[in-house]
Amino acid sequence: MRVFRVTLPHFYQIDTHDQSAVIGQMISLFAGPMQHCRFLTFIMPASLERLERERRRLAMGIHADWARRGLMEEVRMIGEWAQKGEMRKTRHYLVDFNDALTTNDLAHWRVVAEDAYPQLPIPGDYAEYYDHMAPVLQKQNGGMQLDNSRFRYALLASYQLTRTWDWRHPLAQMITAADGPMVICIDVRKVHPERVNASAEFWQGMVLNGQDRNALIASEEAEAALTVRDEAVHHVRVLFMLLDKNVTGLRQRVEALRKTSTQYMKVDKLLGYQAAAARLFGPLAKPSGMPSGHFNTLSRAPAVFAGMWGVGREQNGRGFYVGISVDEVAPHVYYLDWQGNDPFHGVILGRTGKGKTVGAQALAWRMVEQGVQVILLEPQGHSRRLLALSGGKHTSYNQLSYAQTKLNILDVVYENETDQYDHVITLLGLLLDPLGSTPRCFDNGEVAAIRRALQLTYARYAWHTELLADHQLTPTLETFCHKLAHVAEQETAVSVLHVADARRTVTGRQVAAAAARLAEEIESLYVYGDYADTFNMPTNLDLTLQEQLVLFDFSQVPERRRPLFYYATLAGINHQVRRHPRQRAILVDEVHYMNQEASLMTFMANMVKTVRTFGAAIILIDQDLEAFIGVEGAQAESMAAGLNIAAGQFILNNVSWTVAFGMKRDAAYRLATHYKDEILPSHAEFLARMGSDDRQGKGMAVVRANGKADMVYWQLRPLEAEQLIGS
C-alpha cells in the first residue's frame, strides 16, 4: 500500500478547456494503471492560530509604536475571523492498495510527500450507536463511560448518482459549505470486463421479468459500459464522516447533508453499520460488513471526483496584508509577498469611486509599517489623508504649485552626460508647450544648439562631486540662455570664417539661428516672465528621500503641466534610488500623465527594467489598461493617443502583480484577454458587476499574483478606515 498526499494546485483557476484536458488525462489513468484505490479528503475549520502568532511576532519585532499599531489591529481582526470559523483547510490523500502508482503517473497532481497513512481525528475507543459512534473511556471497574472531550462521528454512504457530475458538484460545494470537521472517502474498485458482461445479462433478465423498476436504468448502464473501449468500469462508493462534539448538532448536520445532496446522489444513513463503514476510512483494502448498495461508473466519474483536490489551500502568513479572499472555493486571508530581491513591480487599476485610491494608500501604509520606504506621486490631494494617518511622523509632504515649488530643469540626474542632455531636451520640450497642447519637437539645428549650450553651461563644474552631489550649485535657465546666445555668436563667427565651405555655412547658420531663437523664447517665458519664480530658481523639492514616507501632491499643478512636474520629480527620485539603494516602493497615481509623451513612457519602462537592482519596486495606478497600451483601433479617441505602446506593453509584461477594482465591462474583459491564463471570464464579470449589489461593492478587487488570480475584499483596519475613507 502506498499513500500520496496530493493536490491539484489552483484547478479552479484554470479555464474550462484546460480543466477538460486535465480530466481527460485522469480518465486514461483510471482506465490504465489505477486499480483499487481510495481518496481521502480531510476538511477542518482553518486554524488561524499560526497566522495570528506570526503576525503578532512581526508586530512585536517593530520598535516604533506608530508602525506596530496597525499590525496589532490586524492581529485582532485575525482573531475575530478565527472565531467565525468561515475559513477551511483541506488535505487530500490518495491510497494505492496495489503499489502500482508512482509520482510520475500523477503528472497532473502535485505530490507533496509520501506520508504515513493519515491519522483520522478520532483516536481512541468508540462505542457504536444506531446512527453514530461515540468516544468512550474504560473505567477502573471495567465498564465504559462517554468521553465528551472528543468528537462523535456519523457516517453516510452514497448508493446512487442521480444527475450529471462535474468536479465542483457536489463534492467541492460540500467541502466549501462544511460547517464543521468532515472527512470524505471515495473508494474505487475496478470491475473486471467479464463481470460487466454478467451484469448486463443479469439486468436484461430483470427487465424481462419486470420485478425491479430500477432494472432498466441498470441494464442501460451495463450495455453502455460494454461499448466503451477507452474507459474502465468501476465500483465507486462515496462516504461522508461528520464530526461533532454535540450529538444533537451532529444529527442536524447529517440530516442537512442528506437533504442538500439529494439532487446529485442518494445517501444512506447506514443505521447499524457505523463501525463497519468506518473501516473504509482505515488502511484495510476490503473491509467486510458493509451493505451492498453501490453504483457502477466509467473512468470519467472517479476522474471528476479527483477534481475536488483543487479545493483548499494552506494559509500564507508573510507579506503585506491585503484583505479577505471572497473565493467560495478557497477562502483565506490574502497577503502580497515581496521576497528578497525578487521583482515586486505592480499595477493597480479601477474606475473612480471603486476603492482604487483607498486600496493603494492602505497598501502603501502597510509597506511603511514593515520598513519599506514608500514614495507616492498623486494629482488629487488624497495623500493628505495618508499624511494624517502617519500623524506627520517620519513623513515628508511636498505640495507642488507655481506659488511654492521651484523647479530647475537643468538639475543633473544622470551619471552620463549624453543621457543628461537627452533628459533636459525632454524637459525643454514640455516646458516650451505652455498651453499643454502638444510637446515641442525640436529640429536638428535646435537639438545641436541645446546640446552645445548644455556643454558650456555645465563646463565649469565637476560633474560627480558638484553637479550630481548638490543641486543648489546647478546653473539656472538664465545661465543656459546666456550660453545659447554664446553658441549663436560662436556659430555665426565660424560660419563667416568658413564661408568657402557651403555645407559648414548652412549648418552654422541653422544652429546660430536656432540658438538665438531658443534663447529669446526661453528668456521671455521663464527668465523674465511670470514663470521665472518657478523655473529660474534652484529646485526646492525634497528629493533626498530621507523619510520613511515621501508624498508628492500635484493637485495644485495645472493639469497641462503635470507631465512636466511628474517627469522631473521621477527623474530626481530615479537619481536617488541609484545613489542610495534600499527597499523602496514608488507609487505613481494617474500614470496617464506620463503617457502623453512617448519619451516619458519610455523613461517609465526603463525604471521598471532597472530599479529592481537597487531594491526598488514601481507601482503604477490608473483606471484601465488604456493608460498603458491604448484601446485597439481607437487610439485617436483615447487618453493615450500619443503614448509609446511598446513601452506600455513592456511595463505590463514585467509587473509581478496586478490589482483590479471595479471596471467597465469592456475594460474588464480586455484585462482578462491580456492575462488570459490567470484572470478568467468569471473574474472579468466580477469586476464588471462591481457596485451592482452588496456582495460586489466598493473595495472588492481581483488580485493577480504568482500565476493565478483571487477575488478579495480589500478590508481596512479600523485606523485606516478612519483616516483613508473618502480619499
Short mmCIF file of N, CA and C in Angstrom, two decimals, residues 478-600:
data_model
loop_
_atom_site.label_atom_id
_atom_site.label_comp_id
_atom_site.label_asym_id
_atom_site.label_seq_id
_atom_site.Cartn_x
_atom_site.Cartn_y
_atom_site.Cartn_z
N GLU A 478 18.63 81.09 -16.72
CA GLU A 478 19.24 82.35 -17.17
C GLU A 478 20.64 82.11 -17.69
N THR A 479 21.41 81.33 -16.95
CA THR A 479 22.76 80.97 -17.41
C THR A 479 22.70 80.20 -18.72
N PHE A 480 21.77 79.27 -18.80
CA PHE A 480 21.62 78.46 -20.02
C PHE A 480 21.30 79.36 -21.23
N CYS A 481 20.46 80.38 -21.03
CA CYS A 481 20.12 81.29 -22.13
C CYS A 481 21.35 82.09 -22.56
N HIS A 482 22.18 82.51 -21.60
CA HIS A 482 23.43 83.19 -21.96
C HIS A 482 24.31 82.28 -22.81
N LYS A 483 24.36 81.00 -22.45
CA LYS A 483 25.18 80.06 -23.22
C LYS A 483 24.58 79.83 -24.61
N LEU A 484 23.24 79.84 -24.72
CA LEU A 484 22.62 79.74 -26.05
C LEU A 484 23.01 80.94 -26.91
N ALA A 485 22.99 82.13 -26.31
CA ALA A 485 23.40 83.34 -27.05
C ALA A 485 24.86 83.22 -27.46
N HIS A 486 25.68 82.67 -26.56
CA HIS A 486 27.10 82.48 -26.88
C HIS A 486 27.26 81.50 -28.05
N VAL A 487 26.48 80.44 -28.05
CA VAL A 487 26.51 79.47 -29.17
C VAL A 487 26.13 80.17 -30.46
N ALA A 488 25.12 81.04 -30.40
CA ALA A 488 24.69 81.76 -31.60
C ALA A 488 25.82 82.63 -32.13
N GLU A 489 26.54 83.31 -31.22
CA GLU A 489 27.66 84.16 -31.65
C GLU A 489 28.79 83.33 -32.22
N GLN A 490 29.12 82.21 -31.52
CA GLN A 490 30.21 81.35 -31.98
C GLN A 490 29.93 80.79 -33.37
N GLU A 491 28.74 80.24 -33.56
CA GLU A 491 28.39 79.61 -34.82
C GLU A 491 28.35 80.64 -35.96
N THR A 492 27.89 81.85 -35.66
CA THR A 492 27.88 82.90 -36.69
C THR A 492 29.30 83.25 -37.09
N ALA A 493 30.18 83.37 -36.09
CA ALA A 493 31.58 83.70 -36.38
C ALA A 493 32.24 82.59 -37.18
N VAL A 494 31.99 81.36 -36.79
CA VAL A 494 32.59 80.22 -37.51
C VAL A 494 32.07 80.17 -38.95
N SER A 495 30.80 80.49 -39.12
CA SER A 495 30.22 80.47 -40.47
C SER A 495 30.88 81.50 -41.36
N VAL A 496 31.22 82.68 -40.81
CA VAL A 496 31.88 83.73 -41.59
C VAL A 496 33.29 83.30 -41.96
N LEU A 497 34.00 82.63 -41.01
CA LEU A 497 35.37 82.19 -41.27
C LEU A 497 35.43 81.11 -42.34
N HIS A 498 34.38 80.28 -42.40
CA HIS A 498 34.38 79.14 -43.33
C HIS A 498 33.38 79.37 -44.45
N VAL A 499 33.34 80.60 -44.96
CA VAL A 499 32.35 80.91 -45.98
C VAL A 499 32.54 80.11 -47.26
N ALA A 500 33.78 79.61 -47.48
CA ALA A 500 34.02 78.81 -48.70
C ALA A 500 33.38 77.43 -48.60
N ASP A 501 33.14 76.96 -47.38
CA ASP A 501 32.53 75.64 -47.19
C ASP A 501 31.02 75.82 -47.07
N ALA A 502 30.32 75.54 -48.17
CA ALA A 502 28.87 75.81 -48.22
C ALA A 502 28.13 75.00 -47.17
N ARG A 503 28.57 73.72 -47.01
CA ARG A 503 27.85 72.87 -46.05
C ARG A 503 28.03 73.40 -44.63
N ARG A 504 29.26 73.82 -44.31
CA ARG A 504 29.52 74.33 -42.95
C ARG A 504 28.76 75.63 -42.71
N THR A 505 28.66 76.44 -43.75
CA THR A 505 27.96 77.72 -43.62
C THR A 505 26.49 77.51 -43.30
N VAL A 506 25.87 76.57 -44.05
CA VAL A 506 24.45 76.30 -43.83
C VAL A 506 24.23 75.78 -42.41
N THR A 507 25.09 74.82 -42.01
CA THR A 507 24.94 74.23 -40.68
C THR A 507 25.13 75.28 -39.60
N GLY A 508 26.15 76.05 -39.70
CA GLY A 508 26.43 77.08 -38.70
C GLY A 508 25.31 78.09 -38.59
N ARG A 509 24.79 78.52 -39.72
CA ARG A 509 23.71 79.49 -39.69
C ARG A 509 22.44 78.90 -39.07
N GLN A 510 22.16 77.61 -39.36
CA GLN A 510 20.97 76.98 -38.78
C GLN A 510 21.09 76.89 -37.26
N VAL A 511 22.25 76.43 -36.77
CA VAL A 511 22.45 76.30 -35.33
C VAL A 511 22.43 77.66 -34.66
N ALA A 512 23.09 78.65 -35.29
CA ALA A 512 23.12 80.00 -34.71
C ALA A 512 21.72 80.58 -34.62
N ALA A 513 20.95 80.42 -35.69
CA ALA A 513 19.58 80.94 -35.69
C ALA A 513 18.72 80.22 -34.65
N ALA A 514 18.89 78.89 -34.55
CA ALA A 514 18.11 78.11 -33.58
C ALA A 514 18.47 78.53 -32.16
N ALA A 515 19.79 78.70 -31.90
CA ALA A 515 20.22 79.09 -30.56
C ALA A 515 19.69 80.46 -30.18
N ALA A 516 19.75 81.40 -31.09
CA ALA A 516 19.26 82.74 -30.80
C ALA A 516 17.75 82.73 -30.57
N ARG A 517 17.04 81.98 -31.38
CA ARG A 517 15.58 81.91 -31.26
C ARG A 517 15.17 81.25 -29.93
N LEU A 518 15.86 80.15 -29.57
CA LEU A 518 15.55 79.47 -28.31
C LEU A 518 15.88 80.35 -27.10
N ALA A 519 17.02 81.05 -27.16
CA ALA A 519 17.41 81.93 -26.06
C ALA A 519 16.36 83.00 -25.83
N GLU A 520 15.87 83.58 -26.91
CA GLU A 520 14.86 84.63 -26.79
C GLU A 520 13.55 84.06 -26.25
N GLU A 521 13.16 82.88 -26.73
CA GLU A 521 11.89 82.28 -26.31
C GLU A 521 11.92 81.88 -24.84
N ILE A 522 13.02 81.23 -24.42
CA ILE A 522 13.12 80.77 -23.03
C ILE A 522 13.22 81.96 -22.08
N GLU A 523 13.99 82.95 -22.47
CA GLU A 523 14.14 84.14 -21.63
C GLU A 523 12.80 84.86 -21.43
N SER A 524 12.07 85.02 -22.53
CA SER A 524 10.81 85.77 -22.43
C SER A 524 9.79 85.07 -21.54
N LEU A 525 9.80 83.73 -21.55
CA LEU A 525 8.82 82.98 -20.76
C LEU A 525 9.30 82.69 -19.34
N TYR A 526 10.57 82.26 -19.20
CA TYR A 526 10.99 81.65 -17.95
C TYR A 526 12.13 82.36 -17.22
N VAL A 527 12.70 83.39 -17.83
CA VAL A 527 13.75 84.15 -17.14
C VAL A 527 13.23 85.52 -16.71
N TYR A 528 12.47 86.17 -17.60
CA TYR A 528 11.94 87.50 -17.30
C TYR A 528 10.41 87.50 -17.19
N GLY A 529 9.77 86.41 -17.54
CA GLY A 529 8.31 86.35 -17.47
C GLY A 529 7.80 85.95 -16.10
N ASP A 530 6.49 85.75 -15.99
CA ASP A 530 5.89 85.43 -14.69
C ASP A 530 6.18 84.00 -14.24
N TYR A 531 6.72 83.15 -15.13
CA TYR A 531 7.11 81.79 -14.73
C TYR A 531 8.50 81.76 -14.09
N ALA A 532 9.20 82.91 -14.09
CA ALA A 532 10.60 82.91 -13.66
C ALA A 532 10.76 82.46 -12.22
N ASP A 533 9.83 82.84 -11.34
CA ASP A 533 9.96 82.47 -9.93
C ASP A 533 9.87 80.96 -9.71
N THR A 534 9.30 80.25 -10.68
CA THR A 534 9.19 78.79 -10.55
C THR A 534 10.34 78.08 -11.25
N PHE A 535 10.69 78.51 -12.46
CA PHE A 535 11.61 77.72 -13.29
C PHE A 535 13.01 78.30 -13.41
N ASN A 536 13.26 79.49 -12.86
CA ASN A 536 14.59 80.08 -12.95
C ASN A 536 15.22 80.17 -11.56
N MET A 537 14.96 79.16 -10.75
CA MET A 537 15.44 79.12 -9.37
C MET A 537 15.97 77.72 -9.06
N PRO A 538 16.84 77.58 -8.04
CA PRO A 538 17.26 76.24 -7.62
C PRO A 538 16.06 75.42 -7.12
N THR A 539 16.05 74.14 -7.39
CA THR A 539 14.95 73.26 -7.00
C THR A 539 14.81 73.20 -5.49
N ASN A 540 13.57 73.31 -5.03
CA ASN A 540 13.33 73.20 -3.57
C ASN A 540 12.54 71.95 -3.19
N LEU A 541 12.31 71.02 -4.14
CA LEU A 541 11.63 69.76 -3.81
C LEU A 541 12.53 68.90 -2.92
N ASP A 542 11.90 68.16 -1.99
CA ASP A 542 12.66 67.23 -1.16
C ASP A 542 12.87 65.94 -1.93
N LEU A 543 13.98 65.87 -2.63
CA LEU A 543 14.31 64.66 -3.39
C LEU A 543 15.45 63.89 -2.74
N THR A 544 15.73 64.20 -1.48
CA THR A 544 16.77 63.45 -0.77
C THR A 544 16.25 62.10 -0.28
N LEU A 545 14.92 61.96 -0.19
CA LEU A 545 14.27 60.70 0.21
C LEU A 545 14.80 60.19 1.55
N GLN A 546 14.78 61.07 2.54
CA GLN A 546 15.28 60.69 3.86
C GLN A 546 14.21 60.04 4.73
N GLU A 547 12.95 60.46 4.57
CA GLU A 547 11.89 59.97 5.44
C GLU A 547 11.34 58.62 4.97
N GLN A 548 10.64 57.94 5.87
CA GLN A 548 10.07 56.63 5.54
C GLN A 548 8.93 56.74 4.54
N LEU A 549 8.16 57.84 4.61
CA LEU A 549 7.04 58.06 3.71
C LEU A 549 7.21 59.43 3.05
N VAL A 550 7.34 59.44 1.73
CA VAL A 550 7.58 60.68 0.98
C VAL A 550 6.40 60.89 0.04
N LEU A 551 5.68 62.00 0.21
CA LEU A 551 4.46 62.26 -0.54
C LEU A 551 4.66 63.47 -1.45
N PHE A 552 4.23 63.33 -2.71
CA PHE A 552 4.25 64.44 -3.66
C PHE A 552 2.81 64.67 -4.13
N ASP A 553 2.28 65.83 -3.79
CA ASP A 553 0.89 66.19 -4.09
C ASP A 553 0.89 67.19 -5.25
N PHE A 554 0.38 66.77 -6.42
CA PHE A 554 0.39 67.61 -7.63
C PHE A 554 -0.97 68.28 -7.86
N SER A 555 -1.84 68.28 -6.85
CA SER A 555 -3.20 68.78 -7.07
C SER A 555 -3.25 70.26 -7.41
N GLN A 556 -2.24 71.03 -7.00
CA GLN A 556 -2.23 72.46 -7.29
C GLN A 556 -1.48 72.80 -8.57
N VAL A 557 -0.96 71.78 -9.24
CA VAL A 557 -0.28 72.00 -10.52
C VAL A 557 -1.32 71.94 -11.64
N PRO A 558 -1.38 72.94 -12.53
CA PRO A 558 -2.34 72.88 -13.64
C PRO A 558 -2.19 71.57 -14.41
N GLU A 559 -3.31 71.00 -14.83
CA GLU A 559 -3.29 69.68 -15.46
C GLU A 559 -2.35 69.63 -16.66
N ARG A 560 -2.29 70.72 -17.43
CA ARG A 560 -1.45 70.70 -18.62
C ARG A 560 0.04 70.62 -18.28
N ARG A 561 0.40 70.96 -17.02
CA ARG A 561 1.80 70.95 -16.61
C ARG A 561 2.19 69.69 -15.84
N ARG A 562 1.22 68.85 -15.55
CA ARG A 562 1.53 67.69 -14.71
C ARG A 562 2.53 66.73 -15.35
N PRO A 563 2.48 66.46 -16.67
CA PRO A 563 3.53 65.60 -17.23
C PRO A 563 4.93 66.13 -16.95
N LEU A 564 5.12 67.45 -17.06
CA LEU A 564 6.43 68.05 -16.79
C LEU A 564 6.85 67.83 -15.34
N PHE A 565 5.97 68.13 -14.40
CA PHE A 565 6.31 68.00 -12.98
C PHE A 565 6.46 66.53 -12.58
N TYR A 566 5.60 65.66 -13.12
CA TYR A 566 5.74 64.23 -12.85
C TYR A 566 7.12 63.73 -13.29
N TYR A 567 7.46 64.07 -14.51
CA TYR A 567 8.72 63.55 -15.08
C TYR A 567 9.92 64.09 -14.33
N ALA A 568 9.92 65.41 -14.04
CA ALA A 568 11.06 66.00 -13.32
C ALA A 568 11.21 65.37 -11.94
N THR A 569 10.09 65.16 -11.26
CA THR A 569 10.14 64.55 -9.92
C THR A 569 10.64 63.11 -9.99
N LEU A 570 10.10 62.34 -10.93
CA LEU A 570 10.52 60.93 -11.06
C LEU A 570 11.98 60.82 -11.46
N ALA A 571 12.46 61.75 -12.28
CA ALA A 571 13.88 61.72 -12.66
C ALA A 571 14.76 61.94 -11.44
N GLY A 572 14.36 62.88 -10.56
CA GLY A 572 15.11 63.09 -9.33
C GLY A 572 15.06 61.89 -8.41
N ILE A 573 13.88 61.25 -8.32
CA ILE A 573 13.74 60.04 -7.50
C ILE A 573 14.62 58.93 -8.05
N ASN A 574 14.60 58.76 -9.37
CA ASN A 574 15.41 57.73 -10.01
C ASN A 574 16.89 57.93 -9.70
N HIS A 575 17.31 59.19 -9.68
CA HIS A 575 18.70 59.53 -9.35
C HIS A 575 19.05 59.08 -7.93
N GLN A 576 18.15 59.36 -6.96
CA GLN A 576 18.42 58.98 -5.57
C GLN A 576 18.35 57.47 -5.37
N VAL A 577 17.43 56.82 -6.07
CA VAL A 577 17.32 55.36 -5.97
C VAL A 577 18.64 54.69 -6.34
N ARG A 578 19.30 55.21 -7.36
CA ARG A 578 20.56 54.62 -7.82
C ARG A 578 21.73 54.97 -6.91
N ARG A 579 21.70 56.16 -6.33
CA ARG A 579 22.82 56.58 -5.48
C ARG A 579 22.74 55.97 -4.08
N HIS A 580 21.51 55.73 -3.60
CA HIS A 580 21.35 55.24 -2.22
C HIS A 580 20.37 54.07 -2.22
N PRO A 581 20.81 52.88 -2.61
CA PRO A 581 19.89 51.73 -2.69
C PRO A 581 19.32 51.35 -1.32
N ARG A 582 18.04 51.00 -1.29
CA ARG A 582 17.37 50.42 -0.14
C ARG A 582 16.02 49.90 -0.63
N GLN A 583 15.28 49.21 0.22
CA GLN A 583 13.98 48.69 -0.20
C GLN A 583 12.98 49.84 -0.27
N ARG A 584 12.50 50.10 -1.49
CA ARG A 584 11.58 51.21 -1.73
C ARG A 584 10.44 50.76 -2.61
N ALA A 585 9.30 51.43 -2.45
CA ALA A 585 8.17 51.26 -3.38
C ALA A 585 7.78 52.66 -3.87
N ILE A 586 7.78 52.84 -5.18
CA ILE A 586 7.45 54.13 -5.79
C ILE A 586 6.09 53.99 -6.45
N LEU A 587 5.08 54.66 -5.90
CA LEU A 587 3.71 54.59 -6.41
C LEU A 587 3.43 55.81 -7.26
N VAL A 588 3.00 55.60 -8.49
CA VAL A 588 2.68 56.69 -9.41
C VAL A 588 1.20 56.60 -9.75
N ASP A 589 0.41 57.51 -9.18
CA ASP A 589 -1.03 57.53 -9.43
C ASP A 589 -1.32 58.33 -10.69
N GLU A 590 -2.40 57.95 -11.41
CA GLU A 590 -2.80 58.58 -12.68
C GLU A 590 -1.63 58.59 -13.66
N VAL A 591 -1.18 57.37 -13.98
CA VAL A 591 0.01 57.23 -14.81
C VAL A 591 -0.21 57.76 -16.22
N HIS A 592 -1.47 58.07 -16.61
CA HIS A 592 -1.70 58.59 -17.96
C HIS A 592 -1.03 59.94 -18.18
N TYR A 593 -0.66 60.65 -17.09
CA TYR A 593 0.10 61.90 -17.28
C TYR A 593 1.48 61.62 -17.87
N MET A 594 1.97 60.41 -17.66
CA MET A 594 3.28 60.04 -18.21
C MET A 594 3.18 59.50 -19.63
N ASN A 595 1.97 59.19 -20.08
CA ASN A 595 1.88 58.61 -21.43
C ASN A 595 1.53 59.63 -22.49
N GLN A 596 1.42 60.91 -22.09
CA GLN A 596 1.09 61.93 -23.08
C GLN A 596 2.27 62.30 -23.96
N GLU A 597 3.43 61.81 -23.59
CA GLU A 597 4.63 61.99 -24.40
C GLU A 597 5.38 60.67 -24.42
N ALA A 598 5.70 60.18 -25.62
CA ALA A 598 6.28 58.84 -25.76
C ALA A 598 7.56 58.68 -24.96
N SER A 599 8.39 59.71 -24.91
CA SER A 599 9.67 59.59 -24.21
C SER A 599 9.47 59.42 -22.71
N LEU A 600 8.37 59.96 -22.15
CA LEU A 600 8.12 59.80 -20.72
C LEU A 600 7.75 58.35 -20.41
#
